[in-house]
Amino acid sequence: MKTAVIVFPGSNCDRDMAVALETVTGRAPAMVWHRETELPDGTDFIALPGGFSYGDYLRSGAMAARSPILRAVADAAARGVPLLGICNGFQVLTEAGLLPGALMRNAGLNFVCRTVPLKVENSQSLFTAGYNAGEEIHIPVAHHDGNYFADADTLDRIEGEGRVAFRYLDSVNGSARDIAGVLNDAGNVLGMMPHPERAIDRAHGGTDGLRLFEAALGVLA
Amino acid sequence: MKVNVYVTLKPGVLDPQGKAIHHALEGLGFTGVADVRAGRFIELDVADGTSDADLDAMCAKLLANTVIENYRIEHA
């Protein structure tokens, strides 16, 4: 399994993501700088990490979504390569049009940084197959712009298609219908505000994030 | 050639920043403010003759997120 983590100026969860990927696959990911135009040959899993790419200039994720490497990332996703965007990575995916909706300033205007309960809505996707549908898991969030917005038709459509992967179980950021994570129509792209890579070791205070990586990387016991 | 671009949230999209500004105005004693919506103003200095189509593309592809925002282009 060859994995890649895309690194933007201002990414700050790239190392956490690398540790998570190496922990699960036994092999360190390629760290791919935003100015690259191609992914390493044979990349079969891509992660867009959390952080504040380009200082959140213009809108969170807006500049990263137009960076050179994103074309290669979008091409790979179109071929079915699994693509996971966490936090700022989720913002980049919506800005790039790879996922529907947008992530706006938290409704309470505060930066929210705590572990939150999530409900697994869809346990059939390649990212969530390690969970049971309806299961409650606990994953940390740390964001200022996590307020998921989409128009009512889009929300109805993604809910009807089972593309809401995770939902907040308490009030976190004002997200429409408490949506915390969204899949693309093909199911190979997941964006989520919570940080599963920060919940893979007992020293993190919980390991509920581990099964996401195990499932997505094909090593689920 | 100077061009002004005004980016505003679409009607119906909740604007927490506008709400906070509204509350702050009330806190300063300014009554009678019914609503506040915050947006973004961008000045472009572009080559003379830049087409409206190009300006529109700049807005649609980058300056505004058309999922949540509208934009208006004004030749300064």
Tab-separated table of C-alpha atoms in Angstrom:
chain	number	residue	atom	x	y	z
A	1	MET	CA	0.000	0.000	0.000
A	2	LYS	CA	1.632	3.242	-1.178
A	3	THR	CA	0.176	6.241	0.552
A	4	ALA	CA	0.756	9.948	0.058
A	5	VAL	CA	0.162	12.973	2.266
A	6	ILE	CA	-0.154	16.292	0.466
A	7	VAL	CA	1.663	19.093	2.281
A	8	PHE	CA	0.679	22.744	1.818
A	9	PRO	CA	2.338	25.771	3.370
A	10	GLY	CA	0.453	26.015	6.645
A	11	SER	CA	-0.472	22.329	6.937
A	12	ASN	CA	0.036	21.274	10.535
A	13	CYS	CA	-1.483	17.799	10.812
A	14	ASP	CA	0.625	16.307	8.030
A	15	ARG	CA	2.927	14.603	10.492
A	16	ASP	CA	0.032	13.229	12.553
A	17	MET	CA	-1.425	11.836	9.345
A	18	ALA	CA	1.922	10.318	8.359
A	19	VAL	CA	2.191	8.616	11.750
A	20	ALA	CA	-1.318	7.209	11.389
A	21	LEU	CA	-0.654	5.888	7.889
A	22	GLU	CA	2.688	4.359	8.844
A	23	THR	CA	1.211	2.831	11.996
A	24	VAL	CA	-1.412	1.019	9.968
A	25	THR	CA	0.529	0.158	6.792
A	26	GLY	CA	4.003	-0.289	8.254
A	27	ARG	CA	5.323	1.976	5.539
A	28	ALA	CA	5.929	5.714	5.675
A	29	PRO	CA	3.818	7.738	3.235
A	30	ALA	CA	5.290	9.939	0.530
A	31	MET	CA	5.070	13.559	1.674
A	32	VAL	CA	4.122	15.456	-1.486
A	33	TRP	CA	4.677	19.228	-1.614
A	34	HIS	CA	1.896	21.362	-3.093
A	35	ARG	CA	4.016	22.561	-5.997
A	36	GLU	CA	4.440	19.044	-7.367
A	37	THR	CA	2.380	18.243	-10.422
A	38	GLU	CA	2.387	14.455	-10.126
A	39	LEU	CA	1.872	11.917	-7.391
A	40	PRO	CA	4.451	9.167	-6.908
A	41	ASP	CA	3.822	6.240	-9.276
A	42	GLY	CA	1.490	3.685	-7.819
A	43	THR	CA	0.020	5.898	-5.122
A	44	ASP	CA	-3.067	4.061	-3.929
A	45	PHE	CA	-4.231	6.251	-1.036
A	46	ILE	CA	-4.076	10.041	-0.705
A	47	ALA	CA	-4.596	12.143	2.409
A	48	LEU	CA	-5.158	15.894	2.604
A	49	PRO	CA	-4.175	16.834	6.163
A	50	GLY	CA	-5.507	19.405	8.591
A	51	GLY	CA	-4.018	22.804	9.202
A	52	PHE	CA	-4.286	26.297	7.811
A	53	SER	CA	-3.102	25.940	4.231
A	54	TYR	CA	-1.985	29.299	2.820
A	55	GLY	CA	-3.001	30.923	6.097
A	56	ASP	CA	-6.695	30.400	5.251
A	57	TYR	CA	-6.319	33.302	2.811
A	58	LEU	CA	-9.454	34.202	0.849
A	59	ARG	CA	-11.411	31.220	2.299
A	60	SER	CA	-10.243	28.146	4.195
A	61	GLY	CA	-8.906	25.700	1.622
A	62	ALA	CA	-9.457	28.042	-1.322
A	63	MET	CA	-5.836	28.496	-2.338
A	64	ALA	CA	-4.870	24.872	-1.745
A	65	ALA	CA	-7.760	23.754	-3.945
A	66	ARG	CA	-6.142	25.632	-6.859
A	67	SER	CA	-2.571	24.474	-6.161
A	68	PRO	CA	-0.681	22.476	-8.809
A	69	ILE	CA	-0.839	19.112	-7.014
A	70	LEU	CA	-4.619	19.226	-6.716
A	71	ARG	CA	-5.042	18.453	-10.413
A	72	ALA	CA	-3.118	15.220	-9.955
A	73	VAL	CA	-5.110	14.497	-6.798
A	74	ALA	CA	-8.417	15.101	-8.596
A	75	ASP	CA	-7.310	12.908	-11.511
A	76	ALA	CA	-6.379	10.097	-9.131
A	77	ALA	CA	-9.695	10.409	-7.299
A	78	ALA	CA	-11.513	10.247	-10.635
A	79	ARG	CA	-9.715	6.938	-11.290
A	80	GLY	CA	-11.040	5.661	-7.948
A	81	VAL	CA	-7.990	6.151	-5.730
A	82	PRO	CA	-9.215	6.630	-2.127
A	83	LEU	CA	-8.863	10.242	-1.034
A	84	LEU	CA	-9.307	11.331	2.585
A	85	GLY	CA	-9.530	14.985	3.587
A	86	ILE	CA	-9.429	15.812	7.287
A	87	CYS	CA	-10.390	19.230	8.632
A	88	ASN	CA	-8.581	21.680	6.336
A	89	GLY	CA	-8.418	18.752	3.903
A	90	PHE	CA	-12.237	18.614	3.932
A	91	GLN	CA	-12.315	22.358	3.250
A	92	VAL	CA	-9.931	21.841	0.329
A	93	LEU	CA	-12.140	19.063	-1.088
A	94	THR	CA	-15.264	21.238	-1.035
A	95	GLU	CA	-13.365	24.222	-2.484
A	96	ALA	CA	-12.048	21.949	-5.245
A	97	GLY	CA	-15.552	20.752	-6.045
A	98	LEU	CA	-14.664	17.147	-5.200
A	99	LEU	CA	-17.310	17.150	-2.467
A	100	PRO	CA	-20.585	19.102	-2.341
A	101	GLY	CA	-21.249	22.015	-0.005
A	102	ALA	CA	-18.989	24.454	1.793
A	103	LEU	CA	-17.499	24.886	5.265
A	104	MET	CA	-18.265	28.204	6.871
A	105	ARG	CA	-17.282	29.953	10.107
A	106	ASN	CA	-18.560	28.045	13.158
A	107	ALA	CA	-22.007	29.272	14.151
A	108	GLY	CA	-20.727	30.215	17.632
A	109	LEU	CA	-17.758	32.035	16.054
A	110	ASN	CA	-15.415	30.205	18.428
A	111	PHE	CA	-12.583	27.872	17.540
A	112	VAL	CA	-13.849	24.505	18.791
A	113	CYS	CA	-11.206	22.144	20.164
A	114	ARG	CA	-12.437	19.062	22.037
A	115	THR	CA	-13.331	15.432	21.608
A	116	VAL	CA	-16.871	15.053	20.293
A	117	PRO	CA	-19.253	12.122	19.951
A	118	LEU	CA	-20.091	11.134	16.382
A	119	LYS	CA	-22.659	8.773	14.970
A	120	VAL	CA	-21.511	6.520	12.144
A	121	GLU	CA	-24.245	6.978	9.547
A	122	ASN	CA	-22.833	4.861	6.757
A	123	SER	CA	-20.795	1.770	7.578
A	124	GLN	CA	-20.675	0.525	3.976
A	125	SER	CA	-18.010	2.849	2.575
A	126	LEU	CA	-14.385	1.865	2.191
A	127	PHE	CA	-13.521	4.335	4.957
A	128	THR	CA	-16.229	3.339	7.426
A	129	ALA	CA	-16.535	-0.431	6.931
A	130	GLY	CA	-14.774	-0.982	10.261
A	131	TYR	CA	-17.643	0.605	12.162
A	132	ASN	CA	-21.198	-0.491	12.776
A	133	ALA	CA	-23.982	1.672	11.387
A	134	GLY	CA	-25.368	3.836	14.159
A	135	GLU	CA	-22.302	3.272	16.351
A	136	GLU	CA	-21.172	6.172	18.561
A	137	ILE	CA	-17.475	6.987	18.353
A	138	HIS	CA	-15.394	9.731	19.936
A	139	ILE	CA	-13.008	11.772	17.790
A	140	PRO	CA	-11.309	15.126	18.443
A	141	VAL	CA	-12.230	18.264	16.508
A	142	ALA	CA	-10.143	21.428	16.240
A	143	HIS	CA	-11.491	23.987	13.809
A	144	HIS	CA	-12.863	27.468	13.258
A	145	ASP	CA	-14.548	26.859	9.906
A	146	GLY	CA	-16.417	23.582	10.254
A	147	ASN	CA	-19.983	24.754	9.777
A	148	TYR	CA	-21.128	22.550	6.896
A	149	PHE	CA	-23.493	24.234	4.468
A	150	ALA	CA	-25.281	22.995	1.371
A	151	ASP	CA	-28.640	23.900	-0.101
A	152	ALA	CA	-31.642	21.813	0.938
A	153	ASP	CA	-31.765	19.885	-2.358
A	154	THR	CA	-28.101	18.915	-2.036
A	155	LEU	CA	-28.579	17.892	1.599
A	156	ASP	CA	-31.604	15.759	0.689
A	157	ARG	CA	-29.678	14.157	-2.156
A	158	ILE	CA	-26.539	13.265	-0.183
A	159	GLU	CA	-28.633	11.965	2.705
A	160	GLY	CA	-30.757	9.913	0.316
A	161	GLU	CA	-27.649	8.448	-1.294
A	162	GLY	CA	-26.119	7.486	2.047
A	163	ARG	CA	-23.266	9.929	1.584
A	164	VAL	CA	-23.356	11.343	5.098
A	165	ALA	CA	-20.614	9.269	6.710
A	166	PHE	CA	-20.624	10.835	10.186
A	167	ARG	CA	-22.947	13.098	12.114
A	168	TYR	CA	-22.267	15.101	15.285
A	169	LEU	CA	-24.229	13.869	18.279
A	170	ASP	CA	-24.063	17.218	20.030
A	171	SER	CA	-23.945	20.826	18.943
A	172	VAL	CA	-20.430	21.544	17.661
A	173	ASN	CA	-20.364	24.172	14.936
A	174	GLY	CA	-23.818	24.741	13.483
A	175	SER	CA	-23.401	22.298	10.595
A	176	ALA	CA	-26.482	21.659	8.482
A	177	ARG	CA	-28.175	18.515	9.798
A	178	ASP	CA	-25.164	18.004	12.099
A	179	ILE	CA	-23.134	16.642	9.199
A	180	ALA	CA	-19.518	15.926	10.186
A	181	GLY	CA	-18.318	13.905	7.194
A	182	VAL	CA	-19.404	13.501	3.566
A	183	LEU	CA	-18.626	10.991	0.818
A	184	ASN	CA	-18.528	11.674	-2.916
A	185	ASP	CA	-20.966	9.854	-5.183
A	186	ALA	CA	-18.455	7.122	-6.043
A	187	GLY	CA	-17.636	6.578	-2.352
A	188	ASN	CA	-13.858	6.902	-2.739
A	189	VAL	CA	-13.563	10.458	-1.412
A	190	LEU	CA	-14.326	11.266	2.237
A	191	GLY	CA	-14.088	14.674	3.848
A	192	MET	CA	-14.622	15.124	7.582
A	193	MET	CA	-13.896	17.840	10.127
A	194	PRO	CA	-13.032	15.520	13.063
A	195	HIS	CA	-9.478	14.173	13.256
A	196	PRO	CA	-9.370	10.340	13.273
A	197	GLU	CA	-5.559	10.516	13.044
A	198	ARG	CA	-5.599	12.014	16.529
A	199	ALA	CA	-7.384	8.972	17.942
A	200	ILE	CA	-5.272	5.974	16.975
A	201	ASP	CA	-3.213	5.403	20.123
A	202	ARG	CA	-4.340	4.887	23.700
A	203	ALA	CA	-2.055	7.766	24.651
A	204	HIS	CA	-4.336	10.005	22.546
A	205	GLY	CA	-7.158	9.260	24.963
A	206	GLY	CA	-8.991	7.021	22.530
A	207	THR	CA	-8.490	4.815	19.493
A	208	ASP	CA	-11.810	5.215	17.689
A	209	GLY	CA	-10.051	6.687	14.659
A	210	LEU	CA	-7.922	3.630	14.061
A	211	ARG	CA	-10.638	1.559	12.392
A	212	LEU	CA	-11.101	4.204	9.715
A	213	PHE	CA	-7.492	3.825	8.605
A	214	GLU	CA	-7.547	0.051	8.978
A	215	ALA	CA	-10.638	-0.213	6.786
A	216	ALA	CA	-9.501	2.315	4.188
A	217	LEU	CA	-6.031	0.820	3.947
A	218	GLY	CA	-7.338	-2.709	3.663
A	219	VAL	CA	-5.809	-4.133	6.800
A	220	LEU	CA	-8.914	-4.586	8.895
A	221	ALA	CA	-8.547	-7.756	10.934
B	1	MET	CA	-7.690	49.144	-15.435
B	2	LYS	CA	-9.166	49.019	-11.950
B	3	VAL	CA	-11.977	46.605	-11.267
B	4	ASN	CA	-13.845	46.214	-7.991
B	5	VAL	CA	-15.303	42.867	-7.010
B	6	TYR	CA	-17.893	42.602	-4.238
B	7	VAL	CA	-18.374	39.138	-2.780
B	8	THR	CA	-21.449	38.667	-0.607
B	9	LEU	CA	-23.118	35.720	1.053
B	10	LYS	CA	-26.158	34.446	-0.795
B	11	PRO	CA	-29.509	35.331	0.742
B	12	GLY	CA	-30.501	32.644	3.200
B	13	VAL	CA	-26.924	31.626	4.047
B	14	LEU	CA	-26.411	32.179	7.776
B	15	ASP	CA	-23.777	34.846	8.464
B	16	PRO	CA	-22.391	34.414	11.996
B	17	GLN	CA	-19.893	37.242	11.493
B	18	GLY	CA	-22.642	39.642	10.430
B	19	LYS	CA	-24.647	38.607	13.489
B	20	ALA	CA	-21.675	39.293	15.785
B	21	ILE	CA	-21.126	42.705	14.189
B	22	HIS	CA	-24.821	43.424	14.640
B	23	HIS	CA	-24.646	42.563	18.339
B	24	ALA	CA	-21.534	44.716	18.760
B	25	LEU	CA	-23.262	47.674	17.132
B	26	GLU	CA	-26.181	47.252	19.521
B	27	GLY	CA	-23.696	47.063	22.396
B	28	LEU	CA	-22.307	50.436	21.300
B	29	GLY	CA	-25.780	51.887	21.542
B	30	PHE	CA	-26.622	51.994	17.838
B	31	THR	CA	-30.282	51.087	17.756
B	32	GLY	CA	-32.428	50.570	14.712
B	33	VAL	CA	-29.980	48.312	12.850
B	34	ALA	CA	-32.227	45.584	11.467
B	35	ASP	CA	-29.544	43.263	10.077
B	36	VAL	CA	-25.852	43.088	9.158
B	37	ARG	CA	-24.318	40.974	6.414
B	38	ALA	CA	-20.526	40.910	6.056
B	39	GLY	CA	-18.802	40.355	2.729
B	40	ARG	CA	-15.505	40.878	0.949
B	41	PHE	CA	-14.234	43.636	-1.329
B	42	ILE	CA	-11.427	42.880	-3.779
B	43	GLU	CA	-9.646	45.439	-5.976
B	44	LEU	CA	-8.113	44.138	-9.172
B	45	ASP	CA	-5.667	46.012	-11.375
B	46	VAL	CA	-5.939	44.218	-14.705
B	47	ALA	CA	-4.702	44.846	-18.232
B	48	ASP	CA	-6.791	47.308	-20.217
B	49	GLY	CA	-9.263	45.426	-22.363
B	50	THR	CA	-9.574	42.437	-20.055
B	51	SER	CA	-12.859	40.916	-21.113
B	52	ASP	CA	-15.919	40.687	-18.938
B	53	ALA	CA	-15.861	36.953	-19.570
B	54	ASP	CA	-12.359	36.703	-18.088
B	55	LEU	CA	-13.348	38.796	-15.083
B	56	ASP	CA	-16.395	36.632	-14.588
B	57	ALA	CA	-14.249	33.497	-14.765
B	58	MET	CA	-11.852	34.917	-12.137
B	59	CYS	CA	-14.779	35.410	-9.792
B	60	ALA	CA	-16.431	32.074	-10.471
B	61	LYS	CA	-13.209	30.043	-10.280
B	62	LEU	CA	-11.555	31.662	-7.291
B	63	LEU	CA	-12.687	34.975	-5.853
B	64	ALA	CA	-16.126	33.706	-4.817
B	65	ASN	CA	-17.295	30.292	-3.699
B	66	THR	CA	-20.537	30.139	-5.648
B	67	VAL	CA	-21.925	27.461	-3.342
B	68	ILE	CA	-22.403	30.148	-0.696
B	69	GLU	CA	-21.497	33.482	-2.285
B	70	ASN	CA	-22.634	35.866	-4.998
B	71	TYR	CA	-20.321	38.352	-6.668
B	72	ARG	CA	-20.692	41.655	-8.448
B	73	ILE	CA	-18.085	43.153	-10.777
B	74	GLU	CA	-17.790	46.920	-11.063
B	75	HIS	CA	-15.440	48.833	-13.353
B	76	ALA	CA	-13.911	51.481	-11.125
